[in-house]
Each structure stands twice: as C-alpha cells, then as structure tokens.
C-alpha cells in the first residue's frame, strides 16, 4: 500500500458541478496538506491540517473547501470552479513537530489529482 | 518573505553526462532548511535531501551530490553519469519553522530534466 493515496487521479468537471478530491495516508502522520501545482508556477500551499485542525489557509477562494475528518483522511470539496483552477492538486502528509514526533522535514506526497475545469 | 529561484526551466543531456541543477534562495530566517524533491511522470514528489542552514558540508549519495553555499545562497544539485531514469522535474524548496511546529515549504518552479538515451 502506497503511503499517500489520492483519488480520483483525473477529474473533469463543469463550472457548476460539485465534486470532491480524497486523500488518505497510511503513514501514521498527524499533519496533512493540500498543494496546487499549475504549469510554470511554484507549488502553492493551500491548506494545512495538524491534529485534524486547520492551521493554515493561504487566501484560498471559498470555492475550495477542505475537510479533515481524522488524521488519515483529507478531502477537498470543489464547487463552482473556474477554468483557471485547472491544475494538479497534490496531497501530502508529515509528522507534526509540535506533537513531539521526530520530523525530518520530509513531506510525503501522493500522485496528485489532475483537475480540468471546462 | 521566502523565495526559491530555479532559473533553469528545462535541461536536456545525453545519458552518462553529468548535470547540475541550480537553486538560489532568499530568506530572512537564521535557521532554515533546504530540500530537493524529484517529481517523476507519475506525479508524486519524492524527497531526496534535507539540509539545515548550519551544515554547509557537501553531501554525496551515490550519483547524487549537493553543494550548499551560504555565501551565495545556493543549494545546487549534481547528478553524475546521468541515466534515463533520472528524467523528471526537480524542485528545490526552503522552509523555516512555522509557529505550530510544522515546516512550511516554499518551492521553486522546478527544472525539467530530460536524459536522452
């Protein structure tokens, strides 16, 4: 079983649709992240959850709504998206330093969900 | 504010050649960490290395080596005797320590490396 699993791998949606991206980590980590990767741009950190609480929200539009029901699962709910939201959405996990764990600073990434908004 | 610059957008070399990927960073933190990640065609970013700002020793791991120079704010990555499997996008990243303990990474735009057989 891979460490971080993302589904679906590919998603095409219209601007009026509602869909969700799912991320599951099997590494026992307690922090999870959503990143957006657009062509020719740096990876953009969108949200961070630590111990199931949202600790970072980088001015992301409200049409993106994260949910972290437990330390192993992270969702990104999508509604009324725009074509410029088309990108690769990457989920990652790590062990939170604040919990006293040993953190090498390494993020473990999933393979991403390629989103196309028509 | 933190910033990572990878000026090389794309590089192509013939197999077995050596290749160096450049990374220049900006930060006001006195303690920070530098990373390299590899993104193969499958999509997931794979961690390669982490260095802290107090350790300027160069590191070698097999065919990979890293040259950290604080004086020039650079953290360059060299692959010797390149192989086709090295073809990927490589990201340099920088972090301080956020107020809750997790390290927030600032990524560069990546360098797409193509190894020609």
PDB file of N, CA and C in Angstrom, chain B residues 29-109:
ATOM      1  N   UNK B  29      15.290  34.276   7.694  1.00  0.00           N
ATOM      2  CA  UNK B  29      15.451  33.402   8.845  1.00  0.00           C
ATOM      3  C   UNK B  29      16.921  33.063   9.045  1.00  0.00           C
ATOM      4  N   UNK B  30      17.323  32.912  10.288  1.00  0.00           N
ATOM      5  CA  UNK B  30      18.692  32.479  10.554  1.00  0.00           C
ATOM      6  C   UNK B  30      18.781  30.963  10.588  1.00  0.00           C
ATOM      7  N   UNK B  31      17.664  30.347  10.910  1.00  0.00           N
ATOM      8  CA  UNK B  31      17.579  28.893  10.862  1.00  0.00           C
ATOM      9  C   UNK B  31      16.583  28.514   9.778  1.00  0.00           C
ATOM     10  N   UNK B  32      17.026  27.723   8.863  1.00  0.00           N
ATOM     11  CA  UNK B  32      16.140  27.305   7.784  1.00  0.00           C
ATOM     12  C   UNK B  32      16.630  25.974   7.249  1.00  0.00           C
ATOM     13  N   UNK B  33      15.799  25.406   6.392  1.00  0.00           N
ATOM     14  CA  UNK B  33      16.095  24.093   5.826  1.00  0.00           C
ATOM     15  C   UNK B  33      15.931  24.155   4.310  1.00  0.00           C
ATOM     16  N   UNK B  34      16.744  23.417   3.639  1.00  0.00           N
ATOM     17  CA  UNK B  34      16.690  23.348   2.181  1.00  0.00           C
ATOM     18  C   UNK B  34      16.444  21.908   1.762  1.00  0.00           C
ATOM     19  N   UNK B  35      15.651  21.756   0.708  1.00  0.00           N
ATOM     20  CA  UNK B  35      15.246  20.431   0.258  1.00  0.00           C
ATOM     21  C   UNK B  35      15.374  20.328  -1.259  1.00  0.00           C
ATOM     22  N   UNK B  36      15.493  19.101  -1.696  1.00  0.00           N
ATOM     23  CA  UNK B  36      15.286  18.784  -3.106  1.00  0.00           C
ATOM     24  C   UNK B  36      14.276  17.648  -3.179  1.00  0.00           C
ATOM     25  N   UNK B  37      13.326  17.812  -4.115  1.00  0.00           N
ATOM     26  CA  UNK B  37      12.346  16.781  -4.400  1.00  0.00           C
ATOM     27  C   UNK B  37      12.392  16.453  -5.883  1.00  0.00           C
ATOM     28  N   UNK B  38      12.068  15.199  -6.178  1.00  0.00           N
ATOM     29  CA  UNK B  38      12.003  14.743  -7.565  1.00  0.00           C
ATOM     30  C   UNK B  38      10.552  14.394  -7.891  1.00  0.00           C
ATOM     31  N   UNK B  39      10.063  14.854  -9.042  1.00  0.00           N
ATOM     32  CA  UNK B  39       8.711  14.528  -9.462  1.00  0.00           C
ATOM     33  C   UNK B  39       8.774  13.763 -10.781  1.00  0.00           C
ATOM     34  N   UNK B  40       8.681  12.426 -10.712  1.00  0.00           N
ATOM     35  CA  UNK B  40       8.674  11.631 -11.945  1.00  0.00           C
ATOM     36  C   UNK B  40       7.335  11.790 -12.662  1.00  0.00           C
ATOM     37  N   UNK B  41       7.198  11.224 -13.849  1.00  0.00           N
ATOM     38  CA  UNK B  41       5.946  11.369 -14.605  1.00  0.00           C
ATOM     39  C   UNK B  41       4.710  10.897 -13.845  1.00  0.00           C
ATOM     40  N   UNK B  42       4.864   9.997 -12.903  1.00  0.00           N
ATOM     41  CA  UNK B  42       3.699   9.509 -12.147  1.00  0.00           C
ATOM     42  C   UNK B  42       3.073  10.595 -11.287  1.00  0.00           C
ATOM     43  N   UNK B  43       3.801  11.638 -10.967  1.00  0.00           N
ATOM     44  CA  UNK B  43       3.189  12.791 -10.301  1.00  0.00           C
ATOM     45  C   UNK B  43       3.622  13.064  -8.881  1.00  0.00           C
ATOM     46  N   UNK B  44       3.885  12.016  -8.105  1.00  0.00           N
ATOM     47  CA  UNK B  44       4.183  12.275  -6.694  1.00  0.00           C
ATOM     48  C   UNK B  44       5.571  12.850  -6.527  1.00  0.00           C
ATOM     49  N   UNK B  45       5.726  13.767  -5.603  1.00  0.00           N
ATOM     50  CA  UNK B  45       7.041  14.320  -5.306  1.00  0.00           C
ATOM     51  C   UNK B  45       7.760  13.391  -4.344  1.00  0.00           C
ATOM     52  N   UNK B  46       8.992  13.092  -4.673  1.00  0.00           N
ATOM     53  CA  UNK B  46       9.796  12.180  -3.865  1.00  0.00           C
ATOM     54  C   UNK B  46      10.923  12.957  -3.203  1.00  0.00           C
ATOM     55  N   UNK B  47      10.992  12.847  -1.899  1.00  0.00           N
ATOM     56  CA  UNK B  47      12.017  13.541  -1.124  1.00  0.00           C
ATOM     57  C   UNK B  47      13.400  12.989  -1.477  1.00  0.00           C
ATOM     58  N   UNK B  48      14.365  13.905  -1.686  1.00  0.00           N
ATOM     59  CA  UNK B  48      15.740  13.488  -1.962  1.00  0.00           C
ATOM     60  C   UNK B  48      16.682  13.840  -0.819  1.00  0.00           C
ATOM     61  N   UNK B  49      16.574  15.085  -0.328  1.00  0.00           N
ATOM     62  CA  UNK B  49      17.530  15.512   0.685  1.00  0.00           C
ATOM     63  C   UNK B  49      16.996  16.711   1.460  1.00  0.00           C
ATOM     64  N   UNK B  50      17.431  16.827   2.703  1.00  0.00           N
ATOM     65  CA  UNK B  50      17.152  17.976   3.552  1.00  0.00           C
ATOM     66  C   UNK B  50      18.459  18.404   4.195  1.00  0.00           C
ATOM     67  N   UNK B  51      18.759  19.698   4.139  1.00  0.00           N
ATOM     68  CA  UNK B  51      19.930  20.245   4.809  1.00  0.00           C
ATOM     69  C   UNK B  51      19.509  21.410   5.680  1.00  0.00           C
ATOM     70  N   UNK B  52      20.143  21.547   6.853  1.00  0.00           N
ATOM     71  CA  UNK B  52      19.836  22.707   7.667  1.00  0.00           C
ATOM     72  C   UNK B  52      20.888  23.791   7.444  1.00  0.00           C
ATOM     73  N   UNK B  53      20.538  24.987   7.825  1.00  0.00           N
ATOM     74  CA  UNK B  53      21.358  26.161   7.495  1.00  0.00           C
ATOM     75  C   UNK B  53      22.687  26.188   8.219  1.00  0.00           C
ATOM     76  N   UNK B  54      22.871  25.346   9.208  1.00  0.00           N
ATOM     77  CA  UNK B  54      24.128  25.342   9.942  1.00  0.00           C
ATOM     78  C   UNK B  54      25.120  24.313   9.414  1.00  0.00           C
ATOM     79  N   UNK B  55      24.692  23.535   8.460  1.00  0.00           N
ATOM     80  CA  UNK B  55      25.531  22.459   7.960  1.00  0.00           C
ATOM     81  C   UNK B  55      25.851  22.709   6.495  1.00  0.00           C
ATOM     82  N   UNK B  56      27.037  23.263   6.239  1.00  0.00           N
ATOM     83  CA  UNK B  56      27.403  23.581   4.865  1.00  0.00           C
ATOM     84  C   UNK B  56      28.233  22.498   4.205  1.00  0.00           C
ATOM     85  N   UNK B  57      28.366  21.377   4.866  1.00  0.00           N
ATOM     86  CA  UNK B  57      29.132  20.298   4.248  1.00  0.00           C
ATOM     87  C   UNK B  57      28.411  19.786   3.015  1.00  0.00           C
ATOM     88  N   UNK B  58      29.169  19.562   1.972  1.00  0.00           N
ATOM     89  CA  UNK B  58      28.575  18.964   0.788  1.00  0.00           C
ATOM     90  C   UNK B  58      28.213  17.516   1.079  1.00  0.00           C
ATOM     91  N   UNK B  59      27.207  17.041   0.380  1.00  0.00           N
ATOM     92  CA  UNK B  59      26.755  15.675   0.621  1.00  0.00           C
ATOM     93  C   UNK B  59      26.719  14.904  -0.680  1.00  0.00           C
ATOM     94  N   UNK B  60      27.100  13.651  -0.576  1.00  0.00           N
ATOM     95  CA  UNK B  60      27.091  12.767  -1.742  1.00  0.00           C
ATOM     96  C   UNK B  60      26.279  11.526  -1.384  1.00  0.00           C
ATOM     97  N   UNK B  61      25.388  11.158  -2.289  1.00  0.00           N
ATOM     98  CA  UNK B  61      24.628   9.937  -2.121  1.00  0.00           C
ATOM     99  C   UNK B  61      24.589   9.227  -3.463  1.00  0.00           C
ATOM    100  N   UNK B  62      25.458   8.280  -3.625  1.00  0.00           N
ATOM    101  CA  UNK B  62      25.533   7.576  -4.901  1.00  0.00           C
ATOM    102  C   UNK B  62      25.925   8.518  -6.026  1.00  0.00           C
ATOM    103  N   UNK B  63      25.072   8.640  -7.026  1.00  0.00           N
ATOM    104  CA  UNK B  63      25.371   9.516  -8.164  1.00  0.00           C
ATOM    105  C   UNK B  63      24.922  10.952  -7.903  1.00  0.00           C
ATOM    106  N   UNK B  64      24.271  11.174  -6.781  1.00  0.00           N
ATOM    107  CA  UNK B  64      23.752  12.493  -6.445  1.00  0.00           C
ATOM    108  C   UNK B  64      24.706  13.203  -5.492  1.00  0.00           C
ATOM    109  N   UNK B  65      24.875  14.493  -5.709  1.00  0.00           N
ATOM    110  CA  UNK B  65      25.632  15.295  -4.756  1.00  0.00           C
ATOM    111  C   UNK B  65      25.016  16.681  -4.669  1.00  0.00           C
ATOM    112  N   UNK B  66      25.204  17.312  -3.507  1.00  0.00           N
ATOM    113  CA  UNK B  66      24.624  18.613  -3.268  1.00  0.00           C
ATOM    114  C   UNK B  66      25.689  19.566  -2.755  1.00  0.00           C
ATOM    115  N   UNK B  67      25.678  20.772  -3.272  1.00  0.00           N
ATOM    116  CA  UNK B  67      26.640  21.806  -2.908  1.00  0.00           C
ATOM    117  C   UNK B  67      25.889  22.979  -2.283  1.00  0.00           C
ATOM    118  N   UNK B  68      26.010  23.121  -0.975  1.00  0.00           N
ATOM    119  CA  UNK B  68      25.331  24.185  -0.240  1.00  0.00           C
ATOM    120  C   UNK B  68      26.334  25.285   0.041  1.00  0.00           C
ATOM    121  N   UNK B  69      26.086  26.480  -0.441  1.00  0.00           N
ATOM    122  CA  UNK B  69      26.966  27.626  -0.195  1.00  0.00           C
ATOM    123  C   UNK B  69      26.122  28.778   0.343  1.00  0.00           C
ATOM    124  N   UNK B  70      26.288  29.031   1.627  1.00  0.00           N
ATOM    125  CA  UNK B  70      25.532  30.106   2.265  1.00  0.00           C
ATOM    126  C   UNK B  70      25.929  31.470   1.719  1.00  0.00           C
ATOM    127  N   UNK B  71      27.194  31.621   1.364  1.00  0.00           N
ATOM    128  CA  UNK B  71      27.690  32.919   0.902  1.00  0.00           C
ATOM    129  C   UNK B  71      26.991  33.381  -0.370  1.00  0.00           C
ATOM    130  N   UNK B  72      26.571  32.417  -1.173  1.00  0.00           N
ATOM    131  CA  UNK B  72      25.871  32.762  -2.414  1.00  0.00           C
ATOM    132  C   UNK B  72      24.402  32.356  -2.366  1.00  0.00           C
ATOM    133  N   UNK B  73      23.941  31.901  -1.195  1.00  0.00           N
ATOM    134  CA  UNK B  73      22.550  31.466  -1.037  1.00  0.00           C
ATOM    135  C   UNK B  73      22.158  30.466  -2.119  1.00  0.00           C
ATOM    136  N   UNK B  74      23.007  29.479  -2.282  1.00  0.00           N
ATOM    137  CA  UNK B  74      22.737  28.496  -3.328  1.00  0.00           C
ATOM    138  C   UNK B  74      22.790  27.080  -2.765  1.00  0.00           C
ATOM    139  N   UNK B  75      22.010  26.223  -3.364  1.00  0.00           N
ATOM    140  CA  UNK B  75      21.962  24.810  -2.963  1.00  0.00           C
ATOM    141  C   UNK B  75      21.799  24.001  -4.237  1.00  0.00           C
ATOM    142  N   UNK B  76      22.926  23.775  -4.915  1.00  0.00           N
ATOM    143  CA  UNK B  76      22.895  23.137  -6.227  1.00  0.00           C
ATOM    144  C   UNK B  76      22.966  21.625  -6.133  1.00  0.00           C
ATOM    145  N   UNK B  77      22.400  20.973  -7.123  1.00  0.00           N
ATOM    146  CA  UNK B  77      22.253  19.518  -7.140  1.00  0.00           C
ATOM    147  C   UNK B  77      22.903  18.978  -8.410  1.00  0.00           C
ATOM    148  N   UNK B  78      23.831  18.049  -8.240  1.00  0.00           N
ATOM    149  CA  UNK B  78      24.537  17.470  -9.383  1.00  0.00           C
ATOM    150  C   UNK B  78      24.257  15.982  -9.489  1.00  0.00           C
ATOM    151  N   UNK B  79      23.945  15.557 -10.684  1.00  0.00           N
ATOM    152  CA  UNK B  79      23.798  14.124 -10.977  1.00  0.00           C
ATOM    153  C   UNK B  79      24.964  13.740 -11.870  1.00  0.00           C
ATOM    154  N   UNK B  80      25.742  12.783 -11.440  1.00  0.00           N
ATOM    155  CA  UNK B  80      26.858  12.308 -12.267  1.00  0.00           C
ATOM    156  C   UNK B  80      26.430  11.049 -13.011  1.00  0.00           C
ATOM    157  N   UNK B  81      27.012  10.875 -14.175  1.00  0.00           N
ATOM    158  CA  UNK B  81      26.714   9.697 -15.003  1.00  0.00           C
ATOM    159  C   UNK B  81      25.207   9.499 -15.108  1.00  0.00           C
ATOM    160  N   UNK B  82      24.530  10.503 -15.643  1.00  0.00           N
ATOM    161  CA  UNK B  82      23.068  10.520 -15.664  1.00  0.00           C
ATOM    162  C   UNK B  82      22.506   9.288 -16.385  1.00  0.00           C
ATOM    163  N   UNK B  83      21.300   8.920 -15.953  1.00  0.00           N
ATOM    164  CA  UNK B  83      20.595   7.775 -16.537  1.00  0.00           C
ATOM    165  C   UNK B  83      19.195   8.226 -16.955  1.00  0.00           C
ATOM    166  N   UNK B  84      18.608   7.458 -17.840  1.00  0.00           N
ATOM    167  CA  UNK B  84      17.270   7.801 -18.341  1.00  0.00           C
ATOM    168  C   UNK B  84      16.268   7.904 -17.187  1.00  0.00           C
ATOM    169  N   UNK B  85      16.438   7.080 -16.166  1.00  0.00           N
ATOM    170  CA  UNK B  85      15.508   7.096 -15.025  1.00  0.00           C
ATOM    171  C   UNK B  85      15.592   8.393 -14.218  1.00  0.00           C
ATOM    172  N   UNK B  86      16.618   9.180 -14.480  1.00  0.00           N
ATOM    173  CA  UNK B  86      16.731  10.471 -13.792  1.00  0.00           C
ATOM    174  C   UNK B  86      15.822  11.522 -14.411  1.00  0.00           C
ATOM    175  N   UNK B  87      15.234  11.229 -15.548  1.00  0.00           N
ATOM    176  CA  UNK B  87      14.334  12.182 -16.204  1.00  0.00           C
ATOM    177  C   UNK B  87      13.142  12.460 -15.295  1.00  0.00           C
ATOM    178  N   UNK B  88      12.946  13.721 -14.962  1.00  0.00           N
ATOM    179  CA  UNK B  88      11.882  14.110 -14.035  1.00  0.00           C
ATOM    180  C   UNK B  88      11.919  15.624 -13.894  1.00  0.00           C
ATOM    181  N   UNK B  89      10.979  16.138 -13.117  1.00  0.00           N
ATOM    182  CA  UNK B  89      11.043  17.541 -12.724  1.00  0.00           C
ATOM    183  C   UNK B  89      11.608  17.584 -11.309  1.00  0.00           C
ATOM    184  N   UNK B  90      12.582  18.429 -11.097  1.00  0.00           N
ATOM    185  CA  UNK B  90      13.237  18.522  -9.796  1.00  0.00           C
ATOM    186  C   UNK B  90      12.912  19.874  -9.156  1.00  0.00           C
ATOM    187  N   UNK B  91      12.487  19.807  -7.909  1.00  0.00           N
ATOM    188  CA  UNK B  91      12.103  21.013  -7.183  1.00  0.00           C
ATOM    189  C   UNK B  91      13.050  21.237  -6.018  1.00  0.00           C
ATOM    190  N   UNK B  92      13.475  22.466  -5.896  1.00  0.00           N
ATOM    191  CA  UNK B  92      14.204  22.918  -4.725  1.00  0.00           C
ATOM    192  C   UNK B  92      13.195  23.604  -3.806  1.00  0.00           C
ATOM    193  N   UNK B  93      13.360  23.455  -2.497  1.00  0.00           N
ATOM    194  CA  UNK B  93      12.401  24.054  -1.569  1.00  0.00           C
ATOM    195  C   UNK B  93      13.119  24.553  -0.327  1.00  0.00           C
ATOM    196  N   UNK B  94      12.470  25.493   0.334  1.00  0.00           N
ATOM    197  CA  UNK B  94      13.046  26.158   1.506  1.00  0.00           C
ATOM    198  C   UNK B  94      11.986  26.220   2.591  1.00  0.00           C
ATOM    199  N   UNK B  95      12.377  26.030   3.840  1.00  0.00           N
ATOM    200  CA  UNK B  95      11.424  26.220   4.923  1.00  0.00           C
ATOM    201  C   UNK B  95      12.095  26.820   6.133  1.00  0.00           C
ATOM    202  N   UNK B  96      11.290  27.581   6.895  1.00  0.00           N
ATOM    203  CA  UNK B  96      11.641  27.934   8.244  1.00  0.00           C
ATOM    204  C   UNK B  96      10.825  27.009   9.111  1.00  0.00           C
ATOM    205  N   UNK B  97      10.462  27.467  10.282  1.00  0.00           N
ATOM    206  CA  UNK B  97       9.606  26.676  11.158  1.00  0.00           C
ATOM    207  C   UNK B  97       8.409  27.535  11.506  1.00  0.00           C
ATOM    208  N   UNK B  98       7.238  27.051  11.162  1.00  0.00           N
ATOM    209  CA  UNK B  98       6.045  27.837  11.428  1.00  0.00           C
ATOM    210  C   UNK B  98       5.732  27.797  12.908  1.00  0.00           C
ATOM    211  N   UNK B  99       4.793  28.623  13.329  1.00  0.00           N
ATOM    212  CA  UNK B  99       4.567  28.786  14.752  1.00  0.00           C
ATOM    213  C   UNK B  99       3.919  27.578  15.414  1.00  0.00           C
ATOM    214  N   UNK B 100       3.446  26.621  14.652  1.00  0.00           N
ATOM    215  CA  UNK B 100       2.904  25.432  15.297  1.00  0.00           C
ATOM    216  C   UNK B 100       3.848  24.247  15.183  1.00  0.00           C
ATOM    217  N   UNK B 101       4.984  24.447  14.568  1.00  0.00           N
ATOM    218  CA  UNK B 101       5.993  23.400  14.564  1.00  0.00           C
ATOM    219  C   UNK B 101       6.220  22.751  13.225  1.00  0.00           C
ATOM    220  N   UNK B 102       5.219  22.724  12.395  1.00  0.00           N
ATOM    221  CA  UNK B 102       5.451  22.118  11.094  1.00  0.00           C
ATOM    222  C   UNK B 102       6.242  23.057  10.207  1.00  0.00           C
ATOM    223  N   UNK B 103       6.976  22.470   9.321  1.00  0.00           N
ATOM    224  CA  UNK B 103       7.776  23.279   8.420  1.00  0.00           C
ATOM    225  C   UNK B 103       6.981  23.549   7.152  1.00  0.00           C
ATOM    226  N   UNK B 104       6.833  24.818   6.810  1.00  0.00           N
ATOM    227  CA  UNK B 104       6.086  25.188   5.623  1.00  0.00           C
ATOM    228  C   UNK B 104       7.082  25.391   4.497  1.00  0.00           C
ATOM    229  N   UNK B 105       6.908  24.647   3.435  1.00  0.00           N
ATOM    230  CA  UNK B 105       7.859  24.678   2.342  1.00  0.00           C
ATOM    231  C   UNK B 105       7.501  25.722   1.300  1.00  0.00           C
ATOM    232  N   UNK B 106       8.499  26.454   0.854  1.00  0.00           N
ATOM    233  CA  UNK B 106       8.378  27.337  -0.311  1.00  0.00           C
ATOM    234  C   UNK B 106       9.135  26.666  -1.446  1.00  0.00           C
ATOM    235  N   UNK B 107       8.431  26.374  -2.519  1.00  0.00           N
ATOM    236  CA  UNK B 107       9.033  25.651  -3.626  1.00  0.00           C
ATOM    237  C   UNK B 107       9.480  26.597  -4.731  1.00  0.00           C
ATOM    238  N   UNK B 108      10.500  26.164  -5.479  1.00  0.00           N
ATOM    239  CA  UNK B 108      10.836  26.819  -6.731  1.00  0.00           C
ATOM    240  C   UNK B 108       9.907  26.336  -7.824  1.00  0.00           C
ATOM    241  N   UNK B 109      10.101  26.857  -9.023  1.00  0.00           N
ATOM    242  CA  UNK B 109       9.231  26.498 -10.145  1.00  0.00           C
ATOM    243  C   UNK B 109       9.619  25.165 -10.789  1.00  0.00           C
TER     244      UNK B 109
END
